[in-house]
Each structure stands twice: as structure tokens, then as C-alpha cells.
CSV table of C-alpha atoms and ligand atoms in Angstrom, one decimal:
chain,number,residue,atom,x,y,z
Q,1158,UNK,CA,-174.0,171.0,-137.1
Q,1159,UNK,CA,-175.7,168.3,-140.1
Q,1160,UNK,CA,-173.7,164.9,-139.4
Q,1161,UNK,CA,-171.5,164.5,-142.5
Q,1162,UNK,CA,-172.4,161.1,-144.2
Q,1163,UNK,CA,-171.2,160.0,-147.8
Q,1164,UNK,CA,-173.8,160.7,-150.2
Q,1165,UNK,CA,-173.9,160.3,-154.2
Q,1166,UNK,CA,-171.9,163.7,-155.8
Q,1167,UNK,CA,-173.3,166.8,-155.7
Q,1168,UNK,CA,-173.8,168.6,-159.3
Q,1169,UNK,CA,-171.0,171.0,-160.4
Q,1170,UNK,CA,-171.8,174.5,-159.3
Q,1171,UNK,CA,-171.8,177.1,-162.3
Q,1172,UNK,CA,-168.1,177.9,-163.5
Q,1173,UNK,CA,-166.5,180.0,-160.7
Q,1174,UNK,CA,-167.4,178.2,-158.0
Q,1175,UNK,CA,-165.6,175.1,-156.0
Q,1176,UNK,CA,-166.8,172.3,-158.1
Q,1177,UNK,CA,-167.9,169.9,-155.3
Q,1178,UNK,CA,-167.3,166.7,-156.3
Q,1179,UNK,CA,-165.9,164.4,-154.3
Q,1180,UNK,CA,-162.9,161.9,-155.1
Q,1181,UNK,CA,-161.3,165.1,-156.3
Q,1182,UNK,CA,-157.5,165.6,-155.3
Q,1183,UNK,CA,-158.7,166.4,-151.8
Q,1184,UNK,CA,-157.4,164.4,-148.4
Q,1185,UNK,CA,-159.9,162.0,-146.4
Q,1186,UNK,CA,-160.6,164.8,-143.7
Q,1187,UNK,CA,-161.2,167.5,-147.2
Q,1188,UNK,CA,-163.4,165.1,-148.5
Q,1189,UNK,CA,-165.5,165.1,-144.8
Q,1190,UNK,CA,-165.7,168.6,-145.0
Q,1191,UNK,CA,-167.3,168.2,-148.3
Q,1192,UNK,CA,-171.1,169.5,-147.4
Q,1193,UNK,CA,-173.5,167.4,-148.0
Q,1194,UNK,CA,-176.9,169.2,-146.9
Q,1195,UNK,CA,-180.2,168.3,-146.4
Q,1196,UNK,CA,-182.5,169.6,-149.5
Q,1197,UNK,CA,-182.0,173.6,-148.1
Q,1198,UNK,CA,-185.3,175.7,-147.5
Q,1199,UNK,CA,-187.0,176.8,-150.1
Q,1200,UNK,CA,-186.4,179.5,-149.6
Q,1201,UNK,CA,-182.5,180.0,-149.5
Q,1202,UNK,CA,-183.1,177.9,-152.8
Q,1203,UNK,CA,-184.4,180.2,-154.4
Q,1204,UNK,CA,-180.8,182.1,-154.4
Q,1205,UNK,CA,-178.9,182.4,-157.3
Q,1206,UNK,CA,-175.5,183.9,-156.9
Q,1207,UNK,CA,-173.7,184.4,-160.7
Q,1208,UNK,CA,-170.0,185.2,-159.3
Q,1209,UNK,CA,-168.1,184.6,-155.9
Q,1210,UNK,CA,-167.5,187.7,-154.2
Q,1211,UNK,CA,-163.6,188.1,-153.2
Q,1212,UNK,CA,-162.2,185.8,-150.7
Q,1213,UNK,CA,-160.1,186.5,-147.3
Q,1214,UNK,CA,-158.6,184.3,-144.6
Q,1215,UNK,CA,-158.8,185.5,-141.3
Q,1216,UNK,CA,-156.3,183.6,-139.0
Q,1217,UNK,CA,-157.5,184.1,-134.8
Q,1218,UNK,CA,-154.8,183.8,-132.4
Q,1219,UNK,CA,-156.6,183.0,-129.4
Q,1220,UNK,CA,-154.1,183.7,-126.4
Q,1221,UNK,CA,-152.9,187.4,-124.8
Q,1222,UNK,CA,-150.5,188.0,-121.7
Q,1223,UNK,CA,-153.0,189.6,-120.0
Q,1224,UNK,CA,-156.7,189.8,-120.5
Q,1225,UNK,CA,-157.9,193.3,-120.6
Q,1226,UNK,CA,-160.9,194.3,-118.9
Q,1227,UNK,CA,-163.5,196.0,-121.3
Q,1228,UNK,CA,-162.4,192.9,-123.7
Q,1229,UNK,CA,-165.0,190.4,-125.1
Q,1230,UNK,CA,-162.8,188.8,-127.6
Q,1231,UNK,CA,-162.4,185.3,-127.8
Q,1232,UNK,CA,-159.5,185.6,-126.0
Q,1233,UNK,CA,-157.4,183.7,-123.2
Q,1234,UNK,CA,-154.7,184.4,-121.0
Q,1235,UNK,CA,-151.9,182.3,-121.9
Q,1236,UNK,CA,-149.8,180.2,-119.7
Q,1237,UNK,CA,-145.8,180.4,-119.7
Q,1238,UNK,CA,-146.0,179.9,-123.8
Q,1239,UNK,CA,-148.4,179.3,-126.1
Q,1240,UNK,CA,-148.4,175.4,-127.8
Q,1241,UNK,CA,-147.8,177.0,-130.8
Q,1242,UNK,CA,-146.3,173.8,-132.7
Q,1243,UNK,CA,-149.8,172.0,-132.2
Q,1244,UNK,CA,-151.7,175.0,-132.7
Q,1245,UNK,CA,-149.6,175.8,-136.4
Q,1246,UNK,CA,-150.3,172.3,-136.9
Q,1247,UNK,CA,-154.1,173.0,-136.4
Q,1248,UNK,CA,-154.6,175.9,-138.8
Q,1249,UNK,CA,-152.9,174.3,-141.7
Q,1250,UNK,CA,-155.0,171.3,-140.5
Q,1251,UNK,CA,-158.1,173.5,-140.4
Q,1252,UNK,CA,-157.0,174.6,-143.5
Q,1253,UNK,CA,-156.6,171.5,-145.3
Q,1254,UNK,CA,-160.5,170.9,-144.7
Q,1255,UNK,CA,-161.6,173.8,-145.8
Q,1256,UNK,CA,-160.3,173.6,-149.2
Q,1257,UNK,CA,-163.2,172.1,-151.3
Q,1258,UNK,CA,-165.5,175.3,-150.1
Q,1259,UNK,CA,-162.6,177.8,-151.7
Q,1260,UNK,CA,-161.6,175.5,-154.1
Q,1261,UNK,CA,-160.3,177.5,-157.4
Q,1262,UNK,CA,-160.8,181.2,-155.8
Q,1263,UNK,CA,-157.4,183.4,-155.2
Q,1264,UNK,CA,-157.1,184.8,-151.6
Q,1265,UNK,CA,-156.9,188.8,-151.5
Q,1266,UNK,CA,-156.3,189.5,-148.0
Q,1267,UNK,CA,-155.3,187.7,-145.0
Q,1268,UNK,CA,-155.6,188.8,-140.9
Q,1269,UNK,CA,-153.9,187.6,-138.5
Q,1270,UNK,CA,-156.3,189.2,-135.7
Q,1271,UNK,CA,-156.9,188.0,-131.9
Q,1272,UNK,CA,-155.8,187.9,-128.8
Q,1273,UNK,CA,-151.8,189.0,-129.7
Q,1274,UNK,CA,-151.0,187.7,-133.0
Q,1275,UNK,CA,-147.0,189.3,-132.2
Q,1276,UNK,CA,-147.1,186.2,-129.9
Q,1277,UNK,CA,-146.4,184.0,-132.4
Q,1278,UNK,CA,-142.7,184.0,-133.4
Q,1279,UNK,CA,-142.1,184.9,-137.2
Q,1280,UNK,CA,-141.2,181.6,-137.8
Q,1281,UNK,CA,-144.6,180.4,-137.1
Q,1282,UNK,CA,-146.3,183.1,-139.4
Q,1283,UNK,CA,-143.6,182.5,-142.1
Q,1284,UNK,CA,-144.6,178.6,-141.8
Q,1285,UNK,CA,-148.2,179.4,-141.9
Q,1286,UNK,CA,-147.8,181.7,-144.9
Q,1287,UNK,CA,-146.1,179.4,-147.0
Q,1288,UNK,CA,-148.7,177.1,-146.2
Q,1289,UNK,CA,-151.6,179.9,-147.4
Q,1290,UNK,CA,-149.7,179.9,-150.6
Q,1291,UNK,CA,-149.0,176.0,-151.0
Q,1292,UNK,CA,-152.5,175.3,-150.4
Q,1293,UNK,CA,-155.0,177.8,-151.3
Q,1294,UNK,CA,-154.5,180.3,-154.1
Q,1295,UNK,CA,-152.8,183.4,-152.3
Q,1296,UNK,CA,-152.6,186.3,-154.7
Q,1297,UNK,CA,-149.3,187.2,-155.5
Q,1298,UNK,CA,-150.5,191.2,-154.1
Q,1299,UNK,CA,-152.6,190.0,-151.2
Q,1300,UNK,CA,-152.9,192.7,-148.2
Q,1301,UNK,CA,-151.6,190.8,-145.2
Q,1302,UNK,CA,-152.4,191.8,-142.1
Q,1303,UNK,CA,-150.6,191.0,-138.6
Q,1304,UNK,CA,-152.3,192.7,-135.2
Q,1305,UNK,CA,-149.3,193.4,-132.5
Q,1306,UNK,CA,-149.6,194.7,-129.0
Q,1307,UNK,CA,-147.1,196.8,-128.2
Q,1308,UNK,CA,-146.2,195.0,-124.9
Q,1309,UNK,CA,-145.9,192.0,-126.4
Q,1310,UNK,CA,-142.8,192.8,-129.3
Q,1311,UNK,CA,-139.3,192.6,-129.2
Q,1312,UNK,CA,-137.4,194.8,-131.6
Q,1313,UNK,CA,-136.4,192.5,-133.9
Q,1314,UNK,CA,-139.9,190.8,-134.5
Q,1315,UNK,CA,-141.0,193.4,-136.7
Q,1316,UNK,CA,-138.5,193.1,-139.3
Q,1317,UNK,CA,-139.0,189.3,-139.2
Q,1318,UNK,CA,-142.7,189.5,-139.2
Q,1319,UNK,CA,-141.7,191.8,-142.4
Q,1320,UNK,CA,-139.1,189.0,-144.2
Q,1321,UNK,CA,-142.1,186.5,-143.4
Q,1322,UNK,CA,-144.2,188.2,-146.0
Q,1323,UNK,CA,-146.6,190.3,-143.4
Q,1324,UNK,CA,-147.0,193.1,-145.1
Q,1325,UNK,CA,-149.1,195.6,-143.2
Q,1326,UNK,CA,-149.1,195.4,-139.1
Q,1327,UNK,CA,-152.5,196.8,-137.3
Q,1328,UNK,CA,-150.8,198.7,-133.5
Q,1329,UNK,CA,-153.6,198.2,-130.8
Q,1330,UNK,CA,-152.2,200.8,-128.7
Q,1331,UNK,CA,-155.4,202.6,-128.0
Q,1332,UNK,CA,-154.2,205.9,-125.6
Q,1333,UNK,CA,-150.6,206.9,-125.5
Q,1334,UNK,CA,-151.4,208.2,-121.7
Q,1335,UNK,CA,-150.3,206.3,-119.2
Q,1336,UNK,CA,-152.9,206.7,-116.5
Q,1337,UNK,CA,-155.3,205.7,-119.2
Q,1338,UNK,CA,-153.6,202.9,-120.1
Q,1339,UNK,CA,-153.4,201.9,-116.4
Q,1340,UNK,CA,-157.1,202.0,-116.4
Q,1341,UNK,CA,-157.5,200.0,-119.6
Q,1342,UNK,CA,-155.5,197.3,-117.6
Q,1343,UNK,CA,-153.2,197.3,-121.0
Q,1344,UNK,CA,-150.3,195.8,-120.1
Q,1345,UNK,CA,-148.1,198.4,-122.3
Q,1346,UNK,CA,-146.9,201.7,-120.8
Q,1347,UNK,CA,-146.8,205.3,-123.2
Q,1348,UNK,CA,-143.0,204.4,-123.8
Q,1349,UNK,CA,-143.8,200.7,-125.1
Q,1350,UNK,CA,-146.6,202.5,-127.5
Q,1351,UNK,CA,-144.4,205.4,-129.0
Q,1352,UNK,CA,-141.9,202.7,-129.3
Q,1353,UNK,CA,-143.9,200.2,-131.0
Q,1354,UNK,CA,-145.3,202.9,-133.5
Q,1355,UNK,CA,-141.5,203.9,-134.2
Q,1356,UNK,CA,-140.5,200.4,-134.8
Q,1357,UNK,CA,-144.1,200.0,-137.4
Q,1358,UNK,CA,-143.2,203.3,-139.6
Q,1359,UNK,CA,-139.6,201.7,-139.9
Q,1360,UNK,CA,-140.6,198.5,-141.4
Q,1361,UNK,CA,-143.9,198.6,-142.6
Q,1362,UNK,CA,-145.2,201.2,-145.4
Q,1363,UNK,CA,-148.3,200.3,-144.3
Q,1364,UNK,CA,-149.4,200.0,-140.8
Q,1365,UNK,CA,-152.6,201.3,-138.5
Q,1366,UNK,CA,-153.0,202.3,-135.0
Q,1367,UNK,CA,-156.0,201.8,-132.5
Q,1368,UNK,CA,-156.7,204.3,-130.6
Q,1369,UNK,CA,-160.0,204.2,-128.2
Q,1370,UNK,CA,-161.7,207.4,-126.7
Q,1371,UNK,CA,-164.5,207.8,-124.2
Q,1372,UNK,CA,-161.9,206.4,-121.8
Q,1373,UNK,CA,-162.2,206.3,-117.9
Q,1374,UNK,CA,-162.3,209.7,-116.9
Q,1375,UNK,CA,-160.8,210.8,-119.8
Q,1376,UNK,CA,-161.1,214.8,-121.1
Q,1377,UNK,CA,-161.5,216.0,-124.7
Q,1378,UNK,CA,-157.9,217.7,-124.2
Q,1379,UNK,CA,-156.7,213.9,-123.8
Q,1380,UNK,CA,-158.3,212.1,-126.2
Q,1381,UNK,CA,-156.8,214.9,-128.8
Q,1382,UNK,CA,-153.2,214.4,-127.4
Q,1383,UNK,CA,-153.4,210.8,-128.1
Q,1384,UNK,CA,-154.5,211.3,-131.8
Q,1385,UNK,CA,-151.8,214.3,-131.7
Q,1386,UNK,CA,-149.5,211.7,-130.6
Q,1387,UNK,CA,-150.0,208.9,-132.6
Q,1388,UNK,CA,-150.1,211.4,-135.7
Q,1389,UNK,CA,-146.5,212.2,-135.0
Q,1390,UNK,CA,-145.7,208.7,-135.9
Q,1391,UNK,CA,-147.4,209.0,-139.3
Q,1392,UNK,CA,-149.1,206.2,-139.7
Q,1393,UNK,CA,-151.3,205.5,-142.7
Q,1394,UNK,CA,-154.4,204.1,-141.1
Q,1395,UNK,CA,-155.9,204.8,-138.2
Q,1396,UNK,CA,-158.9,203.4,-136.5
Q,1397,UNK,CA,-160.6,205.4,-133.3
Q,1398,UNK,CA,-163.4,203.6,-131.6
Q,1399,UNK,CA,-165.6,204.8,-128.5
Q,1400,UNK,CA,-164.8,202.3,-125.4
Q,1401,UNK,CA,-168.4,200.4,-124.9
Q,1402,UNK,CA,-169.4,198.3,-121.9
Q,1403,UNK,CA,-169.6,194.8,-123.2
Q,1404,UNK,CA,-171.6,192.2,-121.8
Q,1405,UNK,CA,-169.1,189.6,-120.0
Q,1406,UNK,CA,-166.5,191.8,-119.1
Q,1407,UNK,CA,-165.2,193.1,-116.0
Q,1408,UNK,CA,-166.0,196.4,-117.0
Q,1409,UNK,CA,-169.8,195.3,-117.4
Q,1410,UNK,CA,-169.7,193.7,-113.8
Q,1411,UNK,CA,-167.8,196.4,-112.2
Q,1412,UNK,CA,-168.2,199.1,-114.6
Q,1413,UNK,CA,-165.7,202.5,-114.4
Q,1414,UNK,CA,-166.7,206.3,-114.7
Q,1415,UNK,CA,-166.8,207.0,-118.5
Q,1416,UNK,CA,-167.6,210.1,-120.1
Q,1417,UNK,CA,-171.1,211.1,-120.9
Q,1418,UNK,CA,-172.5,210.5,-124.3
Q,1419,UNK,CA,-172.0,214.3,-125.3
Q,1420,UNK,CA,-168.8,214.7,-124.2
Q,1421,UNK,CA,-168.0,211.2,-126.4
Q,1422,UNK,CA,-169.9,212.7,-129.3
Q,1423,UNK,CA,-167.6,216.1,-129.0
Q,1424,UNK,CA,-164.5,213.5,-128.8
Q,1425,UNK,CA,-165.6,211.7,-131.8
Q,1426,UNK,CA,-165.8,215.1,-133.8
Q,1427,UNK,CA,-162.7,216.5,-132.7
Q,1428,UNK,CA,-161.1,213.0,-134.2
Q,1429,UNK,CA,-162.4,213.3,-137.2
Q,1430,UNK,CA,-161.9,217.1,-137.9
Q,1431,UNK,CA,-158.5,216.6,-136.7
Q,1432,UNK,CA,-157.8,213.7,-139.2
Q,1433,UNK,CA,-160.0,215.1,-141.9
Q,1434,UNK,CA,-157.6,218.5,-141.0
Q,1435,UNK,CA,-154.5,216.3,-142.1
Q,1436,UNK,CA,-155.5,214.4,-145.0
Q,1437,UNK,CA,-157.2,210.9,-143.8
Q,1438,UNK,CA,-160.3,210.2,-145.2
Q,1439,UNK,CA,-163.0,208.6,-142.9
Q,1440,UNK,CA,-163.8,205.9,-145.1
Q,1441,UNK,CA,-165.6,203.9,-142.3
Q,1442,UNK,CA,-167.0,204.3,-138.9
Q,1443,UNK,CA,-164.1,204.3,-137.3
Q,1444,UNK,CA,-161.5,203.9,-139.6
Q,1445,UNK,CA,-159.4,206.5,-141.1
Q,1446,UNK,CA,-156.8,206.2,-143.9
Q,1447,UNK,CA,-154.9,208.6,-146.1
Q,1448,UNK,CA,-155.0,207.8,-149.8
Q,1449,UNK,CA,-154.7,204.3,-151.1
Q,1450,UNK,CA,-154.2,203.1,-147.7
Q,1451,UNK,CA,-157.4,202.0,-146.6
Q,1452,UNK,CA,-157.5,198.5,-145.3
Q,1453,UNK,CA,-158.5,196.0,-148.1
Q,1454,UNK,CA,-159.3,192.9,-145.1
Q,1455,UNK,CA,-161.9,195.3,-143.6
Q,1456,UNK,CA,-163.4,196.7,-146.8
Q,1457,UNK,CA,-164.0,193.3,-148.0
Q,1458,UNK,CA,-165.9,192.3,-144.7
Q,1459,UNK,CA,-167.7,195.5,-145.3
Q,1460,UNK,CA,-168.4,194.9,-149.1
Q,1461,UNK,CA,-170.4,191.9,-148.0
Q,1462,UNK,CA,-167.6,189.7,-149.4
Q,1463,UNK,CA,-166.3,186.2,-148.3
Q,1464,UNK,CA,-164.2,185.2,-145.5
Q,1465,UNK,CA,-162.6,182.3,-144.5
Q,1466,UNK,CA,-161.9,181.6,-140.8
Q,1467,UNK,CA,-160.2,179.7,-139.0
Q,1468,UNK,CA,-158.6,178.9,-135.6
Q,1469,UNK,CA,-160.4,179.1,-132.2
Q,1470,UNK,CA,-163.7,180.8,-132.5
Q,1471,UNK,CA,-163.1,182.3,-136.3
Q,1472,UNK,CA,-166.1,182.8,-138.4
Q,1473,UNK,CA,-166.7,182.4,-142.2
Q,1474,UNK,CA,-169.7,183.5,-144.4
Q,1475,UNK,CA,-168.7,181.6,-147.8
Q,1476,UNK,CA,-170.9,182.3,-150.6
Q,1477,UNK,CA,-171.9,178.8,-152.5
Q,1478,UNK,CA,-173.6,178.9,-155.9
Q,1479,UNK,CA,-177.9,178.6,-154.2
Q,1480,UNK,CA,-176.8,179.8,-150.6
Q,1481,UNK,CA,-174.5,181.8,-147.7
Q,1482,UNK,CA,-173.3,179.3,-145.7
Q,1483,UNK,CA,-172.0,180.6,-141.7
Q,1484,UNK,CA,-169.5,178.4,-140.3
Q,1485,UNK,CA,-168.0,179.1,-136.5
Q,1486,UNK,CA,-164.8,176.9,-135.7
Q,1487,UNK,CA,-164.5,175.4,-131.8
Q,1488,UNK,CA,-164.1,178.4,-129.6
Q,1489,UNK,CA,-162.3,177.0,-126.9
Q,1490,UNK,CA,-158.6,176.8,-128.0
Q,1491,UNK,CA,-158.4,173.5,-126.3
Q,1492,UNK,CA,-161.2,172.1,-128.0
Q,1493,UNK,CA,-159.9,173.7,-131.2
Q,1494,UNK,CA,-156.4,171.8,-131.0
Q,1495,UNK,CA,-158.3,168.8,-130.1
Q,1496,UNK,CA,-160.9,169.1,-133.2
Q,1497,UNK,CA,-159.1,170.8,-135.5
Q,1498,UNK,CA,-156.4,168.2,-135.6
Q,1499,UNK,CA,-158.7,165.5,-136.1
Q,1500,UNK,CA,-159.9,166.8,-138.5
Q,1501,UNK,CA,-163.5,168.3,-137.3
Q,1502,UNK,CA,-162.8,171.8,-137.0
Q,1503,UNK,CA,-166.7,173.6,-137.1
Q,1504,UNK,CA,-168.5,173.7,-134.0
Q,1505,UNK,CA,-171.5,175.2,-135.6
Q,1506,UNK,CA,-172.7,175.8,-139.3
Q,1507,UNK,CA,-176.1,176.7,-140.9
Q,1508,UNK,CA,-176.9,178.7,-144.1
Q,1509,UNK,CA,-178.3,182.3,-143.8
Q,1510,UNK,CA,-182.2,182.6,-144.5
Q,1511,UNK,CA,-182.8,184.4,-147.4
Q,1512,UNK,CA,-184.6,187.2,-145.7
Q,1513,UNK,CA,-181.7,187.8,-143.7
Q,1514,UNK,CA,-179.5,188.3,-146.3
Q,1515,UNK,CA,-180.4,192.3,-147.1
Q,1516,UNK,CA,-180.2,193.3,-143.3
Q,1517,UNK,CA,-176.9,191.5,-143.1
Q,1518,UNK,CA,-175.5,192.9,-146.4
Q,1519,UNK,CA,-176.9,196.9,-144.8
Q,1520,UNK,CA,-175.3,196.2,-141.3
Q,1521,UNK,CA,-171.6,196.0,-143.2
Q,1522,UNK,CA,-172.1,198.1,-146.5
Q,1523,UNK,CA,-174.0,201.2,-144.5
Q,1524,UNK,CA,-171.1,201.7,-142.3
Q,1525,UNK,CA,-169.3,203.0,-145.5
Q,1526,UNK,CA,-169.0,206.7,-146.2
Q,1527,UNK,CA,-169.4,205.8,-149.6
Q,1528,UNK,CA,-172.2,203.3,-149.1
Q,1529,UNK,CA,-172.7,200.6,-152.1
Q,1530,UNK,CA,-173.9,200.5,-155.8
Q,1531,UNK,CA,-177.1,198.8,-155.9
Q,1532,UNK,CA,-175.7,196.4,-158.1
Q,1533,UNK,CA,-173.3,195.1,-155.6
Q,1534,UNK,CA,-176.5,194.2,-153.4
Q,1535,UNK,CA,-177.8,192.3,-155.7
Q,1536,UNK,CA,-174.3,190.4,-156.3
Q,1537,UNK,CA,-174.1,190.1,-152.4
Q,1538,UNK,CA,-177.0,189.1,-151.3
Q,1539,UNK,CA,-178.7,187.4,-154.8
Q,1540,UNK,CA,-181.8,189.6,-154.1
Q,1541,UNK,CA,-183.8,192.2,-156.1
Q,1542,UNK,CA,-183.3,196.0,-154.7
Q,1543,UNK,CA,-186.4,195.9,-155.2
Q,1544,UNK,CA,-187.2,193.8,-152.1
Q,1545,UNK,CA,-186.3,196.2,-150.0
Q,1546,UNK,CA,-186.8,199.7,-151.6
Q,1547,UNK,CA,-189.8,200.8,-149.6
Q,1548,UNK,CA,-187.4,200.7,-146.5
Q,1549,UNK,CA,-184.9,202.9,-148.5
Q,1550,UNK,CA,-187.8,205.4,-149.3
Q,1551,UNK,CA,-188.2,205.6,-145.5
Q,1552,UNK,CA,-185.0,205.7,-144.8
Q,1553,UNK,CA,-184.2,209.0,-147.3
Q,1554,UNK,CA,-187.2,210.5,-146.5
Q,1555,UNK,CA,-186.0,210.5,-142.7
Q,1556,UNK,CA,-182.6,212.3,-144.0
Q,1557,UNK,CA,-180.9,209.0,-143.0
Q,1558,UNK,CA,-179.5,207.7,-146.4
Q,1559,UNK,CA,-179.0,209.5,-150.0
Q,1560,UNK,CA,-180.7,207.3,-152.8
Q,1561,UNK,CA,-178.8,208.0,-156.4
Q,1562,UNK,CA,-178.6,206.1,-159.3
Q,1563,UNK,CA,-175.0,205.0,-158.9
Q,1564,UNK,CA,-175.2,204.6,-155.3
Q,1565,UNK,CA,-176.6,204.6,-151.9
Q,1566,UNK,CA,-174.9,206.4,-149.2
Q,1567,UNK,CA,-175.6,206.9,-145.2
Q,1568,UNK,CA,-175.8,210.5,-144.3
Q,1569,UNK,CA,-174.0,212.0,-141.8
Q,1570,UNK,CA,-177.1,212.0,-139.6
Q,1571,UNK,CA,-177.5,208.0,-140.6
Q,1572,UNK,CA,-173.8,207.0,-139.9
Q,1573,UNK,CA,-174.4,208.9,-136.5
Q,1574,UNK,CA,-177.2,207.1,-135.7
Q,1575,UNK,CA,-176.6,203.4,-137.7
Q,1576,UNK,CA,-178.8,201.8,-135.7
Q,1577,UNK,CA,-181.8,203.4,-136.2
Q,1578,UNK,CA,-181.1,203.7,-139.8
Q,1579,UNK,CA,-180.9,199.8,-139.4
Q,1580,UNK,CA,-183.4,198.6,-137.6
Q,1581,UNK,CA,-186.3,198.6,-140.4
Q,1582,UNK,CA,-184.5,196.2,-143.0
Q,1583,UNK,CA,-183.5,194.1,-140.2
Q,1584,UNK,CA,-186.1,190.7,-140.0
Q,1585,UNK,CA,-187.2,190.8,-136.4
Q,1586,UNK,CA,-187.8,187.4,-134.3
Q,1587,UNK,CA,-191.0,185.3,-135.8
Q,1588,UNK,CA,-191.1,187.2,-139.4
Q,1589,UNK,CA,-188.0,185.4,-139.9
Q,1590,UNK,CA,-188.0,183.5,-143.1
Q,1591,UNK,CA,-190.7,186.3,-143.9
Q,1592,UNK,CA,-189.7,188.1,-147.1
Q,1593,UNK,CA,-188.5,191.6,-146.0
T,1954,SF4,S1,-154.7,192.4,-125.8
T,1954,SF4,FE1,-156.6,192.9,-127.2
T,1954,SF4,S2,-157.6,190.8,-127.4
T,1954,SF4,FE2,-156.2,190.8,-125.6
T,1954,SF4,S3,-157.8,190.5,-123.9
T,1954,SF4,FE3,-156.8,193.1,-124.5
T,1954,SF4,S4,-158.2,193.5,-125.8
T,1954,SF4,FE4,-158.9,191.8,-125.5
């Protein structure tokens, strides 16, 4: 991370961007966070962003009651209790240091992710949302999602989270089959999963159920049963992922017997067909929603919008007037607590090379069933579409993309083989910095 030194004030940025002028009404710790960058490389300085993308706030809670053997998220097994008071204070201090970078920008969505955010007390969630309202420009109609683990909830908590301002719940159910839940090392059983889904429907108009398929020894019928059970609770949104073996997980070290690729493909097609028949739109690779219930937070990621991530290991992507900034908070909860409370939450920071922006944009936008508008590409990358037109045409020639005057859309084949579609847009190794 660059050494932060006091220098002469930066020129005010074009309107619509945080005016990075020190000595403004910001706290000393926020002053330290005002980035005074060494001259960015010529390549990135050629970028010019005329408007800032929508802004989201991601809040990471890095603790779980038990570590699942397939999980590579930044989550740590909690001791008896989590240091809630300290962590809430650290999150608020973290947000304060970031304010100059998001000054004057409305926050459209908030997402409490983890780990297991439902380990937090409703009082802590209430305090955090109040702090977001007081410190940042939380939009009145903001979507505020909290991830919950069916094994870590008491009945009353959902009502209290709702009262604290959470208006969307995301339930990590994964399966309603006890045999598979045990194989996944989940702390909840099928009874708790059903009860959580029931409660979610009672307290939240907007809720999501996460399901996984391609589980150890799972059959096609069992995967379909999980979807049928989930639909009985009429969730407005479902996320259906295939279990993958991630590096540095217990499953990677001791791989369980997973269904063959063809069987997993059959499961995916069966799930898509069933949900389409029930009126769910498959708007992203693994996301399904009834009309009007798409997840706005994730949509903002997929449309290459901006997000500020606070909490241990949280990532941020922020567009300034002449560059795109990526940050990571201190990853280990202990380091994060110490550093964030000392006004120094950043473990890593860098600006994205102009040459990398098209690939980063497409890795997100081509996950969407309706792809993207050419104008959005230019707005969010600061690059003309012409820089990737040759690759777009070759992808269209291979039947992976449809290029229309209004939208550039992945075909079903392009969605099934997204890696193949994307590889032509990604700048490899020593080509970095060369324009695509
Ligand atoms: S509950 Fe979720 S975040 Fe926690 S270990 Fe399991 S998969 Fe990972």
C-alpha cells in the first residue's frame, strides 16, 4: 500500500465525484485515508470517467459456528462468542476512513455477508444501519440484505432484523436433505432449514434461498427434490450453485465422490427448466427471481458498478475521475480489528490498469442473461467498445455471443462455456498493460 503523506491538496474532481480536498469536514483518520497517489501510469491516466456508477456497501462478518469443509470464504470458526462490540466499532471506524472516497454518492444497496452475519445481535445490526444512515448517504429505498444460516437463528431474530432495517434475507440452506447436509458439514438439519424458510417468508417480502447441486453422491432426483421443497416456501429469489472443489479447503485435500460432469449438467438443466416453469427468470448464471425480485446488490456487481467493502478481508472497487481503485481490508479478523480501530483498515490497494478493465467488466456482465448495452461498457471501463470489437466478433462467429445494436448478449452456449467466451478478453501475464 502506498505510503500516505500529507501533500498539497488534489485538484477538485469533476462534479459527481468525491471532491478530494483535505481539510474538508472529515475526521483526522479520514484525512489519512485521502489517497495522495504517486502519478498514475500514462495508461491509466488516459481514462476519464464522466459519471460515477451506482454505489453499494458490502459488510463482511468473518465468523461461523463451524467451518464447512468445502468453504474458501474468509470465515473463521467463532470462539464461544464473537467480539461484537469491538467489531461494530471497527466497522464504523472503517467506514469513516473511507468517506472521502464516496463523498456525496448515494449508497443504493447494503449486503451483510460472511461468514454468518446472523450471528450478530439485532441491536448490532440496528446500530450499524443507523451509522450507515448517519455517515454515508444511504438511499431511503436502499435494498439491505443480511445472510443468515438456518443453524444460527432464533425465531425472534428475524423479526428484530426486519425492525432494524434489513429488508431482504438470504438463507444459506444449500439442501433440505439430511444426508447431504451432513456430507457438506452444515450445522443445520432439514427441519431447521424448513423452519428458517418458513420464518423468512413470514417476516420478509424479499428473501432468497441458496441451494447447491452436484453434492457428494447426489442423484438427479435428489437435486430436483431440493428445488421442489424450496418452492413450497415460495421464495421470491433462488441462487443455485454447483458445488466446486476450491483450493485450500478440506474437500480439496480429501475430495468426496462428486457426481460426473454430465450428471451435474443434467441437474443444472432440470433446475433451470423447473424454475422457468414456475415463473422464475434465470437473470444470471446461478440466480433466479420472480419479476421485480432480482438482487439489486449483486446486479450492481454484475453491471460493474462500484462497491465499498468494509470488514475483515472485504474488497472494494471504486471509480474515481481518472482511475478505478481496488482495495482489500486486513484479512485476518484480529489484524482487521486492530488496524481498523487505529484508522488504517487497508491491507492492499491498487488502481486497475486500463488494459485490464474490459476483461474485468466482461467477467461480470457476461454472467447476465441480457448481457450489456455498449454504452454501459464505455461508462464503466472508460474505454471505447472498439478496443474489444475484434474479440466480440470472433465470439459471435463461434456462436457464443449475439451482438445487437442495443445489447451484446451471451448465447446459451456462451453461458454454458463462459470461460471459453471470456478467455479472449483477458490480458494474460506479460501482456499486462498492453491494450487489448
Ligand atoms: S457457513 Fe458459509 S461462510 Fe461459514 S464456513 Fe460454511 S459455507 Fe463458509
